[in-house]
Amino acid sequence: MPTYLVTGGCGFIGSHLVDLLVRQGHRVRVLDDLSSGRTHNLAPEAELMIGDVADVAIVTLAMKGVTGCFHLAANASVQASTEDWLGAHRTNLTGTITVFEAARSRAVPVVYASSAAVYGDSADQRLSEMAPTRPLSAYGADKLGCELHGRIAASLHGVPTAGLRFFNVYGPRQDPASSYAGVISIFAARALEGEAMTMHGDGEQTRDFIFVADVAAHLVAAMDRLLERQRDGKAAASAVFNVCTGQPTRIRELAAVIARLSGRPLQLQSTPARTGDIRRSLGDPSAAIRHLRIAATTALEDGLRQTLSRLQPPTPTDIPGLDPVTPFGVHWSSRLLSQ
């Protein structure tokens, strides 16, 4: 039975990936520092190891005996990466290199989270993986750095890698109160509370929204392709793929749909556009469809219904007495994986 390591597995996307892997019958080990993830998100079948993804000793231990690694641990807040540039860089880029280094001894395949933030505010109407990369934030710059180091991991160290450029991911477990929250979780929470939704600018900005279950399926498909190449004896390679729908949605239209689905009147208020806010963001999913043999299947309204029906208020971590923002060492769950 394959065993997979998921860094950041207690988080929004990571916990959905863990659920999928468990349903497929795999053993799952999670490494998470709980700075943004929550233990109540984690499937009880998974093993939990608490620690810092940039700590070489901890990551090396977590990587022991695994078939593949999904690296999702990150400081995904653009604001946080601006305010704590060095700290975010340590998590986002140093943490990724630490994962690649730990995978190096046994050439463990690594599928890692990149971001559409690598493109910046591109003039291209639909962004393919060949579009210029001009990140506007430290977060986007670090994600582009992860991709460059992914190439080095494959070409110099024999570690197969695949980077997935997530567009605007939404779905259940995305905390609207978090600094990592996306516009959908914030709008949904405000609609359900009967409050006005705040738009930055005129609301004509477009985004490519993809449901979290589709993202999890893309992650697994990418790992399957890396393992398939490895079984066939092919040399380690690196690649990056957009994870998107290829369908644009205007923010103003999004607010109207959320209000309708929540059964609330549409209440909108506008604030000045934020500096550096991207006007258009639309991905081209062709490469993932062709090479990973997968496409997003969840229609926006269906995904929004699921998100609204399962939206929960933010709750603290359910480990008694544990401060989720305090650094801590290794903690194995009672369901320790035997090695």
Tab-separated table of C-alpha atoms in Angstrom:
chain	number	residue	atom	x	y	z
A	1	MET	CA	0.000	0.000	0.000
A	2	PRO	CA	1.526	3.370	-0.967
A	3	THR	CA	2.274	5.881	1.743
A	4	TYR	CA	2.137	9.583	0.935
A	5	LEU	CA	3.455	12.580	2.819
A	6	VAL	CA	1.310	15.728	2.659
A	7	THR	CA	2.914	18.873	4.023
A	8	GLY	CA	0.290	21.383	5.087
A	9	GLY	CA	-2.237	18.558	5.273
A	10	CYS	CA	-4.319	20.230	7.997
A	11	GLY	CA	-4.989	23.235	5.797
A	12	PHE	CA	-7.763	24.077	3.382
A	13	ILE	CA	-6.469	22.366	0.234
A	14	GLY	CA	-4.275	19.850	2.043
A	15	SER	CA	-7.092	18.378	4.124
A	16	HIS	CA	-9.220	17.807	1.012
A	17	LEU	CA	-6.264	16.059	-0.626
A	18	VAL	CA	-5.822	13.876	2.469
A	19	ASP	CA	-9.515	12.929	2.315
A	20	LEU	CA	-9.132	11.871	-1.315
A	21	LEU	CA	-5.997	9.823	-0.669
A	22	VAL	CA	-7.650	8.062	2.282
A	23	ARG	CA	-10.724	7.266	0.161
A	24	GLN	CA	-8.396	5.742	-2.427
A	25	GLY	CA	-7.000	3.405	0.232
A	26	HIS	CA	-3.579	5.006	0.706
A	27	ARG	CA	-1.715	5.575	3.933
A	28	VAL	CA	-1.186	9.253	4.608
A	29	ARG	CA	1.312	11.070	6.796
A	30	VAL	CA	0.811	14.791	7.387
A	31	LEU	CA	3.427	17.354	8.369
A	32	ASP	CA	1.926	20.643	9.531
A	33	ASP	CA	2.939	23.378	11.971
A	34	LEU	CA	-0.730	24.371	12.495
A	35	SER	CA	0.050	28.031	11.862
A	36	SER	CA	-2.984	28.112	9.580
A	37	GLY	CA	-4.150	24.492	9.416
A	38	ARG	CA	-6.465	22.969	12.002
A	39	THR	CA	-6.471	19.420	13.349
A	40	HIS	CA	-10.254	19.169	13.078
A	41	ASN	CA	-9.805	19.307	9.282
A	42	LEU	CA	-7.739	16.124	9.296
A	43	ALA	CA	-9.163	12.691	8.492
A	44	PRO	CA	-8.772	10.404	11.525
A	45	GLU	CA	-7.048	7.756	9.382
A	46	ALA	CA	-4.095	10.068	8.684
A	47	GLU	CA	-0.933	10.246	10.759
A	48	LEU	CA	-0.040	13.689	12.090
A	49	MET	CA	3.467	15.035	12.603
A	50	ILE	CA	3.688	18.580	13.909
A	51	GLY	CA	6.699	20.561	12.792
A	52	ASP	CA	8.302	23.192	10.621
A	53	VAL	CA	8.636	22.461	6.895
A	54	ALA	CA	11.948	24.358	6.805
A	55	ASP	CA	13.467	22.154	9.537
A	56	VAL	CA	15.760	19.675	7.783
A	57	ALA	CA	15.692	17.034	10.525
A	58	ILE	CA	11.909	17.025	10.842
A	59	VAL	CA	11.276	16.929	7.098
A	60	THR	CA	13.838	14.140	6.641
A	61	LEU	CA	12.053	12.105	9.306
A	62	ALA	CA	8.663	12.800	7.766
A	63	MET	CA	9.908	11.686	4.341
A	64	LYS	CA	11.060	8.305	5.663
A	65	GLY	CA	9.520	5.394	3.741
A	66	VAL	CA	7.024	7.391	1.675
A	67	THR	CA	6.091	6.632	-1.926
A	68	GLY	CA	5.584	10.282	-2.851
A	69	CYS	CA	5.280	13.733	-1.327
A	70	PHE	CA	2.643	16.399	-1.850
A	71	HIS	CA	4.138	19.692	-0.707
A	72	LEU	CA	1.404	22.216	0.132
A	73	ALA	CA	2.781	23.875	3.273
A	74	ALA	CA	3.120	27.609	2.637
A	75	ASN	CA	2.505	31.081	3.889
A	76	ALA	CA	-0.105	31.855	1.243
A	77	SER	CA	-1.035	35.349	2.388
A	78	VAL	CA	0.232	38.052	0.041
A	79	GLN	CA	-0.177	40.571	2.877
A	80	ALA	CA	1.804	38.418	5.312
A	81	SER	CA	4.586	37.893	2.793
A	82	THR	CA	4.814	41.671	2.433
A	83	GLU	CA	4.838	42.382	6.170
A	84	ASP	CA	7.148	39.480	7.084
A	85	TRP	CA	9.139	39.145	3.891
A	86	LEU	CA	11.950	37.059	5.376
A	87	GLY	CA	9.681	34.781	7.426
A	88	ALA	CA	7.378	34.075	4.485
A	89	HIS	CA	10.384	33.433	2.247
A	90	ARG	CA	11.716	30.889	4.748
A	91	THR	CA	8.455	28.963	4.678
A	92	ASN	CA	7.672	29.291	0.986
A	93	LEU	CA	11.050	28.830	-0.694
A	94	THR	CA	13.424	27.449	1.942
A	95	GLY	CA	10.710	25.009	2.985
A	96	THR	CA	10.328	23.801	-0.600
A	97	ILE	CA	14.074	23.313	-1.040
A	98	THR	CA	14.125	21.433	2.266
A	99	VAL	CA	11.442	19.071	0.916
A	100	PHE	CA	13.389	18.530	-2.325
A	101	GLU	CA	16.563	17.830	-0.334
A	102	ALA	CA	14.783	15.291	1.883
A	103	ALA	CA	13.388	13.572	-1.238
A	104	ARG	CA	16.826	13.429	-2.855
A	105	SER	CA	18.267	10.276	-1.235
A	106	ARG	CA	15.553	7.975	-2.645
A	107	ALA	CA	14.344	10.142	-5.552
A	108	VAL	CA	10.902	10.492	-3.972
A	109	PRO	CA	8.534	12.212	-6.447
A	110	VAL	CA	7.311	15.608	-5.244
A	111	VAL	CA	4.158	17.373	-6.416
A	112	TYR	CA	4.198	20.901	-5.046
A	113	ALA	CA	1.870	23.903	-4.968
A	114	SER	CA	2.796	26.820	-7.170
A	115	SER	CA	0.442	29.689	-7.957
A	116	ALA	CA	-1.039	31.833	-10.697
A	117	ALA	CA	0.682	34.657	-8.780
A	118	VAL	CA	3.817	33.853	-10.797
A	119	TYR	CA	2.192	35.500	-13.833
A	120	GLY	CA	1.510	38.870	-12.236
A	121	ASP	CA	-0.796	41.166	-14.182
A	122	SER	CA	-0.225	39.684	-17.619
A	123	ALA	CA	-1.606	41.204	-20.797
A	124	ASP	CA	-2.426	37.710	-22.092
A	125	GLN	CA	-6.168	37.062	-22.245
A	126	ARG	CA	-5.714	33.408	-21.315
A	127	LEU	CA	-2.582	32.349	-19.497
A	128	SER	CA	-0.757	29.250	-20.659
A	129	GLU	CA	2.313	27.879	-18.923
A	130	MET	CA	4.388	29.612	-21.624
A	131	ALA	CA	3.137	33.093	-20.664
A	132	PRO	CA	5.722	35.501	-19.199
A	133	THR	CA	6.163	35.317	-15.434
A	134	ARG	CA	6.239	38.726	-13.753
A	135	PRO	CA	5.142	38.273	-10.128
A	136	LEU	CA	3.960	41.385	-8.298
A	137	SER	CA	4.322	40.029	-4.751
A	138	ALA	CA	6.942	38.319	-2.629
A	139	TYR	CA	4.629	35.313	-2.517
A	140	GLY	CA	4.545	35.075	-6.315
A	141	ALA	CA	8.312	35.520	-6.504
A	142	ASP	CA	8.849	32.700	-4.010
A	143	LYS	CA	6.497	30.409	-5.936
A	144	LEU	CA	8.418	31.108	-9.130
A	145	GLY	CA	11.585	30.306	-7.203
A	146	CYS	CA	10.050	26.984	-6.174
A	147	GLU	CA	9.539	26.145	-9.834
A	148	LEU	CA	13.163	26.977	-10.670
A	149	HIS	CA	14.403	24.803	-7.825
A	150	GLY	CA	11.999	22.077	-8.964
A	151	ARG	CA	13.926	21.990	-12.233
A	152	ILE	CA	17.218	21.743	-10.351
A	153	ALA	CA	15.839	18.965	-8.141
A	154	ALA	CA	15.038	16.932	-11.250
A	155	SER	CA	18.001	17.739	-13.494
A	156	LEU	CA	20.800	17.650	-10.901
A	157	HIS	CA	19.441	15.468	-8.112
A	158	GLY	CA	17.106	13.023	-9.841
A	159	VAL	CA	13.975	14.083	-7.929
A	160	PRO	CA	10.873	13.987	-10.171
A	161	THR	CA	8.827	17.152	-9.616
A	162	ALA	CA	5.587	18.707	-10.795
A	163	GLY	CA	4.484	22.205	-9.846
A	164	LEU	CA	0.792	23.052	-10.008
A	165	ARG	CA	-0.105	26.697	-10.548
A	166	PHE	CA	-3.317	27.048	-8.571
A	167	PHE	CA	-5.691	29.763	-9.707
A	168	ASN	CA	-8.464	30.936	-7.348
A	169	VAL	CA	-9.291	27.919	-5.211
A	170	TYR	CA	-12.495	27.900	-3.153
A	171	GLY	CA	-14.639	25.465	-1.200
A	172	PRO	CA	-15.521	24.187	2.265
A	173	ARG	CA	-12.995	24.723	5.098
A	174	GLN	CA	-11.680	27.982	3.689
A	175	ASP	CA	-11.788	30.268	6.721
A	176	PRO	CA	-13.278	33.672	5.793
A	177	ALA	CA	-11.614	35.257	8.826
A	178	SER	CA	-8.139	34.142	7.835
A	179	SER	CA	-5.575	36.349	6.087
A	180	TYR	CA	-5.397	33.533	3.529
A	181	ALA	CA	-9.101	33.738	2.716
A	182	GLY	CA	-10.306	34.096	-0.855
A	183	VAL	CA	-13.062	36.358	-2.071
A	184	ILE	CA	-15.623	33.529	-2.244
A	185	SER	CA	-15.302	32.529	1.403
A	186	ILE	CA	-15.492	36.189	2.464
A	187	PHE	CA	-18.509	36.947	0.266
A	188	ALA	CA	-20.267	33.755	1.377
A	189	ALA	CA	-19.780	34.525	5.062
A	190	ARG	CA	-21.039	38.084	4.639
A	191	ALA	CA	-24.077	36.962	2.643
A	192	LEU	CA	-25.060	34.369	5.235
A	193	GLU	CA	-24.709	36.997	7.968
A	194	GLY	CA	-26.832	39.468	6.011
A	195	GLU	CA	-23.957	41.901	5.618
A	196	ALA	CA	-22.813	43.837	2.564
A	197	MET	CA	-20.077	42.363	0.362
A	198	THR	CA	-17.155	44.700	-0.230
A	199	MET	CA	-15.662	45.023	-3.697
A	200	HIS	CA	-12.272	46.574	-4.302
A	201	GLY	CA	-12.665	48.823	-7.331
A	202	ASP	CA	-15.510	48.480	-9.811
A	203	GLY	CA	-16.032	44.716	-9.493
A	204	GLU	CA	-15.239	44.137	-13.151
A	205	GLN	CA	-12.084	42.192	-12.297
A	206	THR	CA	-12.199	38.620	-13.559
A	207	ARG	CA	-10.932	35.495	-11.856
A	208	ASP	CA	-10.705	31.800	-12.687
A	209	PHE	CA	-12.350	30.040	-9.731
A	210	ILE	CA	-11.694	26.311	-9.251
A	211	PHE	CA	-13.348	24.070	-6.664
A	212	VAL	CA	-11.068	22.489	-4.076
A	213	ALA	CA	-12.105	18.899	-4.915
A	214	ASP	CA	-10.948	19.485	-8.492
A	215	VAL	CA	-7.623	20.767	-7.178
A	216	ALA	CA	-7.152	17.636	-5.065
A	217	ALA	CA	-7.867	15.476	-8.127
A	218	HIS	CA	-5.238	17.404	-10.121
A	219	LEU	CA	-2.664	16.831	-7.385
A	220	VAL	CA	-3.267	13.080	-7.422
A	221	ALA	CA	-3.191	12.967	-11.228
A	222	ALA	CA	0.189	14.732	-11.241
A	223	MET	CA	1.597	12.256	-8.718
A	224	ASP	CA	0.274	9.336	-10.765
A	225	ARG	CA	2.109	10.638	-13.851
A	226	LEU	CA	5.393	11.061	-11.937
A	227	LEU	CA	5.166	7.545	-10.506
A	228	GLU	CA	4.235	6.152	-13.906
A	229	ARG	CA	7.365	7.689	-15.455
A	230	GLN	CA	9.456	6.374	-12.595
A	231	ARG	CA	8.114	2.827	-13.015
A	232	ASP	CA	8.892	3.024	-16.728
A	233	GLY	CA	12.508	3.828	-15.916
A	234	LYS	CA	12.396	7.320	-17.428
A	235	ALA	CA	14.751	10.033	-16.250
A	236	ALA	CA	13.497	12.409	-13.589
A	237	ALA	CA	11.755	15.400	-15.118
A	238	SER	CA	10.129	18.606	-13.916
A	239	ALA	CA	7.012	20.291	-15.232
A	240	VAL	CA	4.495	22.955	-14.264
A	241	PHE	CA	0.769	22.942	-14.973
A	242	ASN	CA	-2.078	25.384	-14.551
A	243	VAL	CA	-4.858	24.193	-12.267
A	244	CYS	CA	-7.859	26.161	-13.442
A	245	THR	CA	-11.161	25.948	-15.302
A	246	GLY	CA	-10.494	28.296	-18.201
A	247	GLN	CA	-13.760	30.104	-17.368
A	248	PRO	CA	-13.699	33.780	-16.278
A	249	THR	CA	-16.041	35.180	-13.625
A	250	ARG	CA	-16.433	38.864	-12.826
A	251	ILE	CA	-16.357	39.721	-9.121
A	252	ARG	CA	-19.608	41.654	-9.438
A	253	GLU	CA	-21.304	38.610	-11.019
A	254	LEU	CA	-19.874	36.347	-8.321
A	255	ALA	CA	-21.447	38.485	-5.597
A	256	ALA	CA	-24.847	38.298	-7.307
A	257	VAL	CA	-24.720	34.491	-7.592
A	258	ILE	CA	-23.693	34.057	-3.953
A	259	ALA	CA	-26.513	36.342	-2.801
A	260	ARG	CA	-29.049	34.409	-4.882
A	261	LEU	CA	-27.858	30.991	-3.672
A	262	SER	CA	-27.834	32.140	-0.051
A	263	GLY	CA	-31.365	33.519	-0.353
A	264	ARG	CA	-30.255	36.989	0.708
A	265	PRO	CA	-30.686	40.342	-1.062
A	266	LEU	CA	-27.613	41.520	-2.904
A	267	GLN	CA	-25.776	44.134	-0.850
A	268	LEU	CA	-22.631	45.591	-2.375
A	269	GLN	CA	-20.301	48.299	-1.253
A	270	SER	CA	-17.235	49.496	-3.106
A	271	THR	CA	-13.837	50.617	-1.862
A	272	PRO	CA	-10.898	51.946	-3.879
A	273	ALA	CA	-8.965	49.383	-5.880
A	274	ARG	CA	-5.970	47.961	-4.075
A	275	THR	CA	-2.481	48.757	-5.295
A	276	GLY	CA	-1.153	45.885	-7.375
A	277	ASP	CA	-4.548	44.193	-7.714
A	278	ILE	CA	-4.661	42.071	-10.862
A	279	ARG	CA	-7.380	43.107	-13.312
A	280	ARG	CA	-7.743	39.852	-15.237
A	281	SER	CA	-6.697	36.336	-14.287
A	282	LEU	CA	-7.745	33.476	-16.534
A	283	GLY	CA	-5.892	30.220	-16.972
A	284	ASP	CA	-5.528	27.824	-19.872
A	285	PRO	CA	-6.091	24.233	-18.654
A	286	SER	CA	-5.011	22.603	-21.947
A	287	ALA	CA	-1.650	21.277	-20.739
A	288	ALA	CA	-3.158	19.572	-17.672
A	289	ILE	CA	-5.880	18.044	-19.825
A	290	ARG	CA	-3.314	16.772	-22.316
A	291	HIS	CA	-0.514	15.598	-20.033
A	292	LEU	CA	-2.248	14.829	-16.724
A	293	ARG	CA	-5.435	13.625	-18.406
A	294	ILE	CA	-7.659	15.575	-16.052
A	295	ALA	CA	-9.942	18.608	-16.145
A	296	ALA	CA	-12.033	20.515	-13.601
A	297	THR	CA	-15.581	19.164	-13.544
A	298	THR	CA	-17.354	21.213	-10.854
A	299	ALA	CA	-19.523	24.047	-12.187
A	300	LEU	CA	-19.194	27.290	-10.244
A	301	GLU	CA	-22.790	27.273	-8.965
A	302	ASP	CA	-22.461	23.672	-7.780
A	303	GLY	CA	-19.240	24.478	-5.958
A	304	LEU	CA	-20.782	27.581	-4.416
A	305	ARG	CA	-23.773	25.583	-3.166
A	306	GLN	CA	-21.447	23.113	-1.462
A	307	THR	CA	-19.409	25.940	0.025
A	308	LEU	CA	-22.450	27.777	1.368
A	309	SER	CA	-24.051	24.634	2.773
A	310	ARG	CA	-20.931	23.691	4.717
A	311	LEU	CA	-19.619	27.085	5.716
A	312	GLN	CA	-18.641	26.965	9.365
A	313	PRO	CA	-17.496	29.761	11.667
A	314	PRO	CA	-13.761	29.764	12.384
A	315	THR	CA	-12.807	27.562	15.317
A	316	PRO	CA	-9.550	27.296	17.254
A	317	THR	CA	-7.326	24.260	16.978
A	318	ASP	CA	-8.755	21.322	18.890
A	319	ILE	CA	-5.529	20.320	20.604
A	320	PRO	CA	-6.161	21.573	24.169
A	321	GLY	CA	-3.747	24.214	25.361
A	322	LEU	CA	-1.852	24.402	22.068
A	323	ASP	CA	-1.110	27.816	20.619
A	324	PRO	CA	-1.354	27.297	16.827
A	325	VAL	CA	1.104	30.099	16.042
A	326	THR	CA	3.875	28.921	18.351
A	327	PRO	CA	6.799	26.978	16.819
A	328	PHE	CA	7.073	23.475	18.158
A	329	GLY	CA	8.910	20.248	17.591
A	330	VAL	CA	7.877	16.825	16.408
A	331	HIS	CA	4.676	15.245	17.636
A	332	TRP	CA	3.478	11.935	16.245
A	333	SER	CA	-0.148	10.984	16.538
A	334	SER	CA	-1.140	7.842	18.392
A	335	ARG	CA	-1.524	6.121	15.016
A	336	LEU	CA	2.243	6.072	14.403
A	337	LEU	CA	3.313	4.671	11.073
A	338	SER	CA	5.586	1.672	11.605
A	339	GLN	CA	8.845	1.777	9.650
